[in-house]
């Protein structure tokens, strides 16, 4: 099997082929022009009919604007690789805004809805563009064909599609014809007519009579390859045209035999030897030709053969790369009967690509040549880099073609295939592949065995992450070395990617297991250690987890800022719908919830749920359930508690760690407090695995308060020792101290503790721990505002929330006759504090005269003459 190296040379894969020494064919150009009336033009004919040359010359002759070209290869035979390649091709020609959308698809490694996203992006194309898909018969994936069919049946206006293939695609062609969606160019159209054949022969200096020309066209049915082959002997001096025409039939079988005996055999030994060696390659350049042949005349030979326009054809701009026509390589490869010589050619080609750090092409050539030991060594060195840079499906395609017994006999091949499949969630034969790799590790030299062991540890890491096994994920990460020197010694290409991936996942596991300080160390190291070229998703994952970590600590404003930056980056790189971004969505939902910005919670929860539906992780599901319950409790705490209990029971049998199950139980206890139900609160706390965490102690202290036992609450809070570790627990602790002191009648202690809670919560806009205790807090907060506080603006705004929460609809009879405007209401709340007018003006960023004007209006509407009387009257009217 020849190696497909076009993916290694994007300048070739996406370049319009060079059309030299070609016949101008206006009748076919007109046919292609007419095809613009349909969304797709199908050019279907077997090898040698000149499909590629026709399209290349048509684009030039008609000066077609914005032509995009994609030469399809075996590596494109999956939906994600195919549509990423299509997006790359189109992005280079369509212009804004479609180009940015297409580049996001091209960079997206999630493989999610890429066909639809390409179609949506193309609908933003302004003006006509043409996309040529060459060699489409290489595609076997039904999903790719289905995506192309959807494109045709719902065609975007901005791009016309031209498909070049040796076989008809698996589409309902008759229905597409009837619907006017399909234009076609067939072999009968591509066949040379006598005037075109005369021009073809004239290009090589051959003159034939009209009868001779028409006979030759009939013999070949106008087949371009047959005519070109026939032209070679006819241009020789003194050629016997009549004898030649008598023996030349022009059909495939005859042309093959003719190619063997009359075209190849007469070539010099030097040319023939060169052709027989380079025919293993789909693409060849001078340097590669020299490596394969062992000579140093590759450049001269390719130039000489290109001039004949038969044996090699220039591909792409610059004239550096050449391709042998298929009908020539088929014959040449059939002549390679010596297995050892054949293997040696493939080995030389593979080694050439390896030396140039092009491992994918090297592996393909090694496998094509049956060089499994070499392929195994290459895979062992390069599989991690290929997989982590998004080439897992291509590696899967290559290795899946190896006979099973041979594959399992080579640990590096088995582990490489397992790793390729694990990274995109394909679990087919994973256990067998991993078992085979582990069973044969001892047969490998020590350095190679260590590389395979690392790959197996990375597979265990990915498996644990997919299953939500955070303890298993942490354990797998600990087995992988993080020291750059130790990793580099393995001789593994992409070792720097391994470090980033491991740091990101280790920090992720620690975060969800509640080890916040250790998590921060590893996550920040992951963001700083990213290589210049390589992974996007592990860095996105680390940044998203850091945003969630800040939210867990209570740093809500910082969490929102960091999470929004992650979402913007993920959107720009096409990774927004991946599990690596979920934590950013959760952080935004959580931060808005705890800030009291309830309308902003649901959109972020929906985004998290959309991703989790495709890639479910139990710890994410439980966290979403907790956040959803707190959101629902704003209107119906009873339903919120019951729903959370049901969801937690459903997730408990999974691998959710005890720390996360405890988080759900603590949330249930908090909801029970809102319902004034200490029985259910105690029941939830009894199920905790860890009773000595600050969160558990604070929750139990809150239960004592609910039961009318402030002394018991204070005794528990005093036992916290070194003090709370996060803003959240600090605010909750100070608040409970305040409420307990107030319950004992110690107003001074209560006001002091409340002031500490306000000072801690205000910079982070952390409101929910305070509003959750609205019943006991409002009177105390009102007195705190009257006595003064350094967090006056936060306290006044919080008081407004508590008033709306506890008195959503005041008695109309007690309302002020002339309602206050929103600005006047704000001024009234500040009047209840100890701030002077200049301080109020500074808080509101207005002038002192504006404050005085609103102040006088408030007095007038309330029917009072001063500040103290205004506050008293506002309380009577329940405006404060």
Coordinates of C-alpha atoms in Angstrom, one line a residue, residues 89-595:
X89 CA -8.7 24.6 2.4
X90 CA -11.6 27.0 2.3
X91 CA -10.3 29.3 5.1
X92 CA -7.4 30.3 2.8
X93 CA -9.7 31.8 0.1
X94 CA -13.1 32.8 1.4
X95 CA -12.3 36.0 3.4
X96 CA -13.9 37.4 6.5
X97 CA -16.0 36.6 8.4
X98 CA -16.1 33.0 7.2
X99 CA -12.4 32.4 7.3
X100 CA -12.3 32.9 11.1
X101 CA -15.1 30.5 11.6
X102 CA -13.5 27.9 9.4
X103 CA -10.1 28.2 11.2
X104 CA -11.9 27.4 14.4
X105 CA -13.2 24.3 12.9
X106 CA -9.8 23.4 11.4
X107 CA -8.2 23.7 14.9
X108 CA -11.1 21.9 16.7
X109 CA -10.0 18.4 18.0
X110 CA -13.3 17.6 19.6
X111 CA -14.8 16.2 16.4
X112 CA -18.2 17.6 17.3
X113 CA -20.7 18.6 14.5
X114 CA -17.8 19.6 12.2
X115 CA -19.7 19.0 9.0
X116 CA -22.6 21.3 10.1
X117 CA -20.2 23.9 11.4
X118 CA -18.3 24.0 8.1
X119 CA -21.7 24.4 6.3
X120 CA -22.7 27.2 8.7
X121 CA -19.4 29.0 8.2
X122 CA -19.7 28.7 4.4
X123 CA -23.0 30.5 4.6
X124 CA -21.1 33.6 5.6
X125 CA -19.1 33.6 2.4
X126 CA -19.6 36.8 0.4
X127 CA -19.3 36.1 -3.4
X128 CA -18.6 32.9 -5.2
X129 CA -15.9 30.4 -4.3
X130 CA -15.1 27.0 -5.7
X131 CA -14.0 24.0 -3.6
X132 CA -12.4 21.1 -5.6
X133 CA -12.2 17.8 -3.8
X134 CA -9.8 15.5 -5.7
X135 CA -9.3 11.8 -5.2
X136 CA -12.5 11.5 -3.3
X137 CA -12.6 7.7 -4.0
X138 CA -10.2 7.5 -1.2
X139 CA -13.1 8.0 1.2
X140 CA -14.8 4.9 2.7
X141 CA -16.4 6.5 5.8
X142 CA -20.2 6.5 5.5
X143 CA -20.3 9.5 7.9
X144 CA -18.2 11.6 5.5
X145 CA -20.3 10.7 2.5
X146 CA -23.5 11.5 4.5
X147 CA -22.1 14.9 5.5
X148 CA -21.3 15.7 1.9
X149 CA -24.8 14.6 0.9
X150 CA -26.3 17.0 3.5
X151 CA -24.1 19.7 2.0
X152 CA -25.5 19.1 -1.5
X153 CA -29.2 18.8 -0.4
X154 CA -29.0 22.0 1.6
X155 CA -26.3 23.8 -0.4
X156 CA -24.7 27.0 0.9
X157 CA -24.8 29.8 -1.6
X158 CA -21.3 31.0 -1.2
X159 CA -19.3 27.9 -2.3
X160 CA -19.7 25.6 -5.4
X161 CA -18.4 22.0 -4.9
X162 CA -16.5 20.0 -7.6
X163 CA -15.9 16.4 -6.7
X164 CA -13.2 14.4 -8.6
X165 CA -13.4 10.6 -8.2
X166 CA -12.6 7.3 -9.9
X167 CA -15.9 5.8 -8.6
X168 CA -19.4 7.2 -8.2
X169 CA -20.1 8.3 -4.6
X170 CA -22.8 6.4 -2.6
X171 CA -25.4 9.0 -3.2
X172 CA -28.9 8.7 -4.7
X173 CA -27.6 10.2 -8.0
X174 CA -30.9 9.9 -9.9
X175 CA -32.7 11.9 -7.2
X176 CA -30.0 14.6 -7.2
X177 CA -30.3 14.9 -10.9
X178 CA -34.0 15.2 -10.8
X179 CA -33.7 17.9 -8.1
X180 CA -31.3 19.9 -10.2
X181 CA -28.6 19.6 -7.6
X182 CA -26.0 17.7 -9.6
X183 CA -24.0 18.4 -12.7
X184 CA -21.8 15.7 -14.2
X185 CA -18.7 15.2 -16.3
X186 CA -18.2 11.6 -17.3
X187 CA -15.5 9.7 -19.2
X188 CA -17.5 10.2 -22.4
X189 CA -17.2 13.9 -21.9
X190 CA -13.5 13.7 -21.0
X191 CA -12.7 11.6 -24.1
X192 CA -10.5 13.4 -26.5
X193 CA -12.0 14.2 -29.9
X194 CA -9.8 14.3 -33.0
X195 CA -9.0 18.0 -33.0
X196 CA -8.0 17.8 -29.3
X197 CA -5.9 14.7 -30.0
X198 CA -4.2 16.5 -32.9
X199 CA -3.2 19.3 -30.6
X200 CA -2.0 16.8 -28.0
X201 CA 0.3 15.1 -30.5
X202 CA 1.5 18.5 -31.8
X203 CA 2.7 19.3 -28.3
X204 CA 5.2 16.4 -28.6
X205 CA 6.0 16.9 -32.3
X206 CA 4.0 14.1 -33.8
X207 CA 2.0 14.6 -37.0
X208 CA -0.6 12.1 -38.2
X209 CA -3.0 12.0 -41.1
X210 CA -6.7 12.6 -40.4
X211 CA -7.4 8.9 -40.9
X212 CA -4.6 7.8 -38.6
X213 CA -5.6 10.3 -36.0
X214 CA -9.3 9.2 -36.1
X215 CA -8.2 5.5 -35.9
X216 CA -6.1 6.1 -32.9
X217 CA -8.9 8.0 -31.1
X218 CA -11.3 5.2 -31.9
X219 CA -8.8 2.6 -30.6
X220 CA -8.3 4.4 -27.3
X221 CA -11.9 5.7 -27.0
X222 CA -10.3 9.1 -26.5
X223 CA -8.6 7.9 -23.3
X224 CA -6.0 10.5 -22.4
X225 CA -3.5 8.1 -20.9
X226 CA -3.7 5.8 -24.0
X227 CA -3.1 8.7 -26.3
X228 CA -0.2 10.0 -24.4
X229 CA 1.4 6.6 -24.3
X230 CA 0.9 6.2 -28.0
X231 CA 2.6 9.5 -28.7
X232 CA 5.9 8.4 -27.2
X233 CA 7.0 5.9 -29.8
X234 CA 5.5 7.9 -32.6
X235 CA 7.8 10.9 -31.9
X236 CA 10.9 8.8 -32.4
X237 CA 12.7 9.5 -35.7
X238 CA 11.6 7.2 -38.5
X239 CA 8.7 5.7 -36.5
X240 CA 6.6 3.2 -38.5
X241 CA 3.2 4.7 -37.8
X242 CA 1.2 2.1 -39.8
X243 CA 2.8 -0.9 -38.0
X244 CA 2.3 0.8 -34.7
X245 CA -1.4 1.5 -35.3
X246 CA -1.9 -2.1 -36.5
X247 CA -0.7 -3.5 -33.2
X248 CA -2.1 -0.9 -30.8
X249 CA -5.6 -1.5 -29.6
X250 CA -5.8 1.1 -26.9
X251 CA -7.8 -0.7 -24.2
X252 CA -6.7 -0.9 -20.6
X253 CA -5.2 -4.4 -20.8
X254 CA -3.4 -3.6 -24.1
X255 CA -2.2 -0.3 -22.8
X256 CA -0.8 -2.0 -19.7
X257 CA 1.0 -4.6 -21.8
X258 CA 2.1 -1.8 -24.1
X259 CA 3.4 0.3 -21.2
X260 CA 5.4 -2.6 -20.1
X261 CA 7.0 -3.6 -23.4
X262 CA 7.0 -0.5 -25.5
X263 CA 7.3 2.4 -23.0
X264 CA 9.2 1.1 -20.0
X265 CA 11.4 -1.5 -21.6
X266 CA 12.9 0.9 -24.2
X267 CA 13.9 3.4 -21.5
X268 CA 17.5 3.5 -20.5
X269 CA 18.6 1.4 -17.6
X270 CA 19.2 4.6 -15.6
X271 CA 15.6 5.9 -16.1
X272 CA 14.0 2.5 -15.5
X273 CA 15.9 1.8 -12.4
X274 CA 15.0 5.3 -11.1
X275 CA 11.3 4.8 -11.8
X276 CA 11.2 1.3 -10.3
X277 CA 12.6 2.7 -7.0
X278 CA 10.5 5.9 -6.6
X279 CA 7.3 4.2 -7.6
X280 CA 6.7 3.2 -3.9
X281 CA 6.0 6.9 -3.3
X282 CA 2.9 8.9 -4.0
X283 CA 4.8 12.1 -3.8
X284 CA 8.5 12.6 -4.4
X285 CA 11.1 15.4 -4.4
X286 CA 14.7 15.4 -5.4
X287 CA 16.1 14.8 -1.9
X288 CA 13.6 12.0 -1.2
X289 CA 14.4 10.4 -4.5
X290 CA 18.1 10.4 -3.7
X291 CA 17.5 8.8 -0.4
X292 CA 15.5 6.0 -1.9
X293 CA 17.7 5.4 -5.0
X294 CA 21.0 5.9 -3.2
X295 CA 22.1 8.2 -6.0
X296 CA 22.5 11.9 -6.2
X297 CA 20.8 12.7 -9.5
X298 CA 17.2 13.0 -8.3
X299 CA 16.8 16.6 -9.3
X300 CA 18.0 16.0 -12.9
X301 CA 16.0 12.9 -13.3
X302 CA 12.7 14.5 -12.1
X303 CA 13.3 17.5 -14.4
X304 CA 13.9 15.2 -17.4
X305 CA 10.9 13.0 -16.7
X306 CA 8.6 16.0 -16.0
X307 CA 9.5 17.4 -19.4
X308 CA 8.1 14.3 -21.0
X309 CA 4.8 14.9 -19.2
X310 CA 4.3 11.2 -18.7
X311 CA 6.2 9.7 -15.9
X312 CA 5.9 12.5 -13.3
X313 CA 3.7 15.5 -12.9
X314 CA 4.5 18.6 -10.9
X315 CA 2.2 19.1 -7.9
X316 CA 1.8 22.4 -6.0
X317 CA 3.7 25.6 -6.5
X318 CA 7.4 25.8 -6.6
X319 CA 8.0 22.7 -8.7
X320 CA 9.6 20.8 -5.8
X321 CA 7.2 17.9 -5.5
X322 CA 6.1 15.5 -8.2
X323 CA 3.5 12.7 -8.4
X324 CA 3.6 9.6 -10.6
X325 CA 0.4 8.9 -12.5
X326 CA -1.6 6.0 -11.1
X327 CA -1.6 3.9 -14.3
X328 CA 2.2 4.2 -14.4
X329 CA 2.8 3.3 -10.7
X330 CA 0.5 0.4 -10.9
X331 CA 2.6 -1.2 -13.6
X332 CA 5.9 -0.3 -12.0
X333 CA 4.9 -1.7 -8.6
X334 CA 3.8 -5.0 -10.2
X335 CA 7.4 -5.4 -11.4
X336 CA 8.7 -5.3 -7.9
X337 CA 9.0 -9.0 -7.2
X338 CA 12.0 -9.1 -4.9
X339 CA 10.6 -8.7 -1.3
X340 CA 14.0 -7.8 0.2
X341 CA 14.7 -5.0 -2.3
X342 CA 11.1 -3.7 -1.9
X343 CA 11.5 -3.5 1.9
X344 CA 14.8 -1.7 1.5
X345 CA 13.2 1.0 -0.6
X346 CA 10.4 1.5 2.0
X347 CA 13.0 1.5 4.8
X348 CA 15.0 4.2 3.1
X349 CA 11.9 6.4 2.5
X350 CA 10.7 5.9 6.1
X351 CA 14.1 6.9 7.4
X352 CA 14.2 10.0 5.3
X353 CA 10.9 11.2 6.8
X354 CA 12.0 10.2 10.3
X355 CA 15.2 12.3 9.9
X356 CA 13.0 15.3 9.0
X357 CA 10.7 14.8 12.0
X358 CA 7.7 13.8 9.9
X359 CA 6.7 10.7 11.8
X360 CA 3.3 10.1 10.3
X361 CA 4.7 9.6 6.8
X362 CA 7.5 7.5 8.2
X363 CA 5.1 5.2 10.0
X364 CA 2.9 4.9 6.9
X365 CA 5.9 3.9 4.7
X366 CA 7.2 1.4 7.3
X367 CA 3.8 -0.3 7.5
X368 CA 3.3 -0.2 3.7
X369 CA 6.7 -2.0 3.4
X370 CA 5.9 -4.6 6.0
X371 CA 8.6 -3.3 8.2
X372 CA 6.8 -3.9 11.5
X373 CA 9.9 -3.6 13.8
X374 CA 10.7 -0.2 12.3
X375 CA 7.1 0.8 12.5
X376 CA 6.9 -0.3 16.1
X377 CA 10.0 1.7 17.0
X378 CA 8.6 4.8 15.3
X379 CA 5.2 4.5 17.0
X380 CA 6.9 4.0 20.3
X381 CA 8.8 7.3 19.9
X382 CA 6.1 9.4 18.3
X383 CA 2.6 8.1 19.3
X384 CA 2.2 10.4 22.2
X385 CA 3.1 13.5 20.2
X386 CA 0.8 12.4 17.3
X387 CA -2.1 11.6 19.6
X388 CA -1.8 14.7 21.7
X389 CA -1.5 16.9 18.7
X390 CA -4.8 15.6 17.3
X391 CA -3.6 12.8 14.9
X392 CA -5.1 10.0 16.9
X393 CA -7.6 9.0 14.2
X394 CA -4.9 8.9 11.6
X395 CA -2.7 6.7 13.7
X396 CA -5.8 4.4 14.4
X397 CA -6.4 4.1 10.6
X398 CA -2.8 3.1 10.0
X399 CA -2.4 0.6 12.8
X400 CA -5.9 -0.9 12.4
X401 CA -4.8 -2.2 8.9
X402 CA -2.0 -4.3 10.5
X403 CA -2.9 -8.0 10.8
X404 CA -4.2 -8.5 14.4
X405 CA -1.6 -11.2 15.4
X406 CA 1.3 -9.1 14.1
X407 CA 0.0 -6.0 15.9
X408 CA -0.4 -7.7 19.2
X409 CA 3.1 -9.2 18.9
X410 CA 4.6 -5.7 19.0
X411 CA 3.9 -3.9 22.4
X412 CA 4.5 -0.4 20.9
X413 CA 2.0 -1.0 18.1
X414 CA -0.6 -2.4 20.5
X415 CA -0.1 0.5 23.0
X416 CA -0.1 3.0 20.2
X417 CA -3.4 1.8 18.8
X418 CA -4.9 1.7 22.3
X419 CA -3.8 5.3 23.0
X420 CA -5.1 6.5 19.7
X421 CA -8.5 5.0 20.4
X422 CA -8.7 6.1 24.0
X423 CA -8.1 9.8 23.2
X424 CA -11.3 10.1 21.3
X425 CA -13.4 7.6 23.2
X426 CA -13.3 4.5 21.0
X427 CA -13.1 1.5 23.4
X428 CA -13.0 -1.2 20.7
X429 CA -10.5 -4.0 21.7
X430 CA -8.9 -1.7 24.3
X431 CA -8.5 -4.4 27.0
X432 CA -6.9 -6.8 24.5
X433 CA -4.5 -4.1 23.2
X434 CA -3.5 -3.0 26.7
X435 CA -3.1 -6.6 27.9
X436 CA -0.9 -7.5 24.9
X437 CA 1.3 -4.5 25.4
X438 CA 1.8 -5.2 29.1
X439 CA 2.4 -8.9 28.5
X440 CA 5.3 -8.3 26.2
X441 CA 7.0 -5.3 27.8
X442 CA 9.9 -7.4 29.1
X443 CA 10.9 -8.4 25.6
X444 CA 11.7 -4.8 24.7
X445 CA 15.0 -3.0 25.4
X446 CA 14.7 -1.0 28.7
X447 CA 14.4 2.5 27.1
X448 CA 11.6 1.3 24.7
X449 CA 9.8 -0.6 27.6
X450 CA 9.8 2.6 29.7
X451 CA 8.2 4.5 26.8
X452 CA 5.5 1.9 26.4
X453 CA 4.9 2.0 30.2
X454 CA 4.5 5.7 30.0
X455 CA 2.0 5.4 27.2
X456 CA 0.0 2.8 29.3
X457 CA 0.0 5.2 32.2
X458 CA -1.3 7.9 30.0
X459 CA -4.1 5.6 28.8
X460 CA -4.9 4.9 32.4
X461 CA -5.0 8.6 33.0
X462 CA -7.4 9.2 30.1
X463 CA -9.6 6.2 31.2
X464 CA -9.9 7.5 34.7
X465 CA -10.8 11.0 33.5
X466 CA -13.5 9.6 31.2
X467 CA -15.0 7.5 33.9
X468 CA -14.8 10.3 36.5
X469 CA -12.5 8.2 38.7
X470 CA -10.7 11.1 40.4
X471 CA -8.8 8.9 42.8
X472 CA -7.7 6.8 39.8
X473 CA -6.8 9.9 37.9
X474 CA -4.6 11.2 40.7
X475 CA -2.9 7.8 41.0
X476 CA -2.2 7.6 37.3
X477 CA -0.7 11.1 37.3
X478 CA 1.6 10.3 40.2
X479 CA 3.0 7.4 38.2
X480 CA 4.1 9.7 35.4
X481 CA 7.4 11.6 35.9
X482 CA 7.1 15.4 35.8
X483 CA 10.8 16.2 35.9
X484 CA 11.7 17.6 32.4
X485 CA 15.1 15.9 32.5
X486 CA 13.6 12.5 33.3
X487 CA 11.0 12.8 30.6
X488 CA 13.5 13.9 28.0
X489 CA 15.7 10.9 28.8
X490 CA 12.9 8.6 27.5
X491 CA 13.7 9.7 24.0
X492 CA 9.9 10.3 23.5
X493 CA 8.8 12.9 20.9
X494 CA 6.3 15.2 22.6
X495 CA 7.6 14.6 26.2
X496 CA 6.9 18.3 26.9
X497 CA 3.3 17.7 26.0
X498 CA 3.2 14.8 28.5
X499 CA 4.3 17.1 31.3
X500 CA 1.6 19.7 30.5
X501 CA -1.1 17.1 30.2
X502 CA -0.2 15.4 33.4
X503 CA 0.1 18.6 35.4
X504 CA -3.3 19.7 34.1
X505 CA -5.0 16.4 35.0
X506 CA -3.2 16.1 38.4
X507 CA -4.4 19.6 39.3
X508 CA -7.9 18.7 38.1
X509 CA -8.1 15.6 40.3
X510 CA -6.8 17.4 43.3
X511 CA -9.2 20.3 42.9
X512 CA -12.3 18.0 42.7
X513 CA -10.9 16.0 45.7
X514 CA -10.8 19.2 47.7
X515 CA -7.0 19.6 47.8
X516 CA -7.1 23.2 46.7
X517 CA -3.5 24.3 47.5
X518 CA -1.9 21.3 45.8
X519 CA -4.3 21.7 42.9
X520 CA -3.3 25.4 42.4
X521 CA 0.4 24.5 42.3
X522 CA -0.1 21.9 39.6
X523 CA -2.6 23.8 37.5
X524 CA -0.5 27.0 37.5
X525 CA 2.5 24.9 36.5
X526 CA 0.5 23.5 33.6
X527 CA -0.4 27.0 32.3
X528 CA 3.3 28.1 32.5
X529 CA 4.8 24.9 31.0
X530 CA 2.8 24.8 27.8
X531 CA 5.2 24.3 24.8
X532 CA 5.3 26.9 22.1
X533 CA 3.6 24.6 19.6
X534 CA 1.3 21.9 20.8
X535 CA -1.5 21.4 23.2
X536 CA -4.4 23.8 23.5
X537 CA -6.9 21.7 25.5
X538 CA -4.7 20.8 28.6
X539 CA -4.0 24.5 29.0
X540 CA -7.6 25.4 28.6
X541 CA -8.5 22.7 31.1
X542 CA -6.0 24.1 33.6
X543 CA -7.3 27.6 33.2
X544 CA -10.9 26.5 33.6
X545 CA -10.1 24.5 36.7
X546 CA -8.2 27.5 38.2
X547 CA -11.4 29.6 37.7
X548 CA -13.4 27.0 39.5
X549 CA -10.8 26.8 42.3
X550 CA -11.1 30.6 42.8
X551 CA -14.9 30.2 43.0
X552 CA -14.6 27.4 45.5
X553 CA -12.5 29.7 47.7
X554 CA -15.1 32.5 47.4
X555 CA -13.1 34.8 45.1
X556 CA -16.1 35.4 42.8
X557 CA -15.0 38.4 40.9
X558 CA -11.7 36.8 40.1
X559 CA -13.4 33.6 39.2
X560 CA -15.7 35.3 36.8
X561 CA -12.9 37.2 35.1
X562 CA -10.7 34.1 34.6
X563 CA -13.7 31.9 33.5
X564 CA -14.8 34.4 30.9
X565 CA -11.2 34.5 29.5
X566 CA -11.2 30.7 29.2
X567 CA -14.5 30.7 27.4
X568 CA -13.3 33.4 25.0
X569 CA -10.1 31.4 24.3
X570 CA -12.0 28.2 23.8
X571 CA -14.5 29.8 21.5
X572 CA -11.7 31.3 19.4
X573 CA -10.0 27.8 19.1
X574 CA -13.2 25.8 18.5
X575 CA -12.9 24.0 21.8
X576 CA -15.9 25.5 23.5
X577 CA -18.0 22.2 23.4
X578 CA -15.3 20.1 25.1
X579 CA -15.1 18.7 28.7
X580 CA -12.0 20.8 29.3
X581 CA -14.1 24.0 29.3
X582 CA -16.9 22.6 31.5
X583 CA -15.3 23.9 34.7
X584 CA -15.3 27.5 33.4
X585 CA -19.1 27.2 32.7
X586 CA -19.6 25.8 36.2
X587 CA -17.5 28.6 37.7
X588 CA -19.5 31.3 36.0
X589 CA -22.8 29.7 37.1
X590 CA -21.6 29.3 40.6
X591 CA -20.1 32.8 40.8
X592 CA -23.3 34.4 39.5
X593 CA -25.4 32.3 41.9
X594 CA -23.4 33.4 44.9
X595 CA -23.4 37.0 43.8

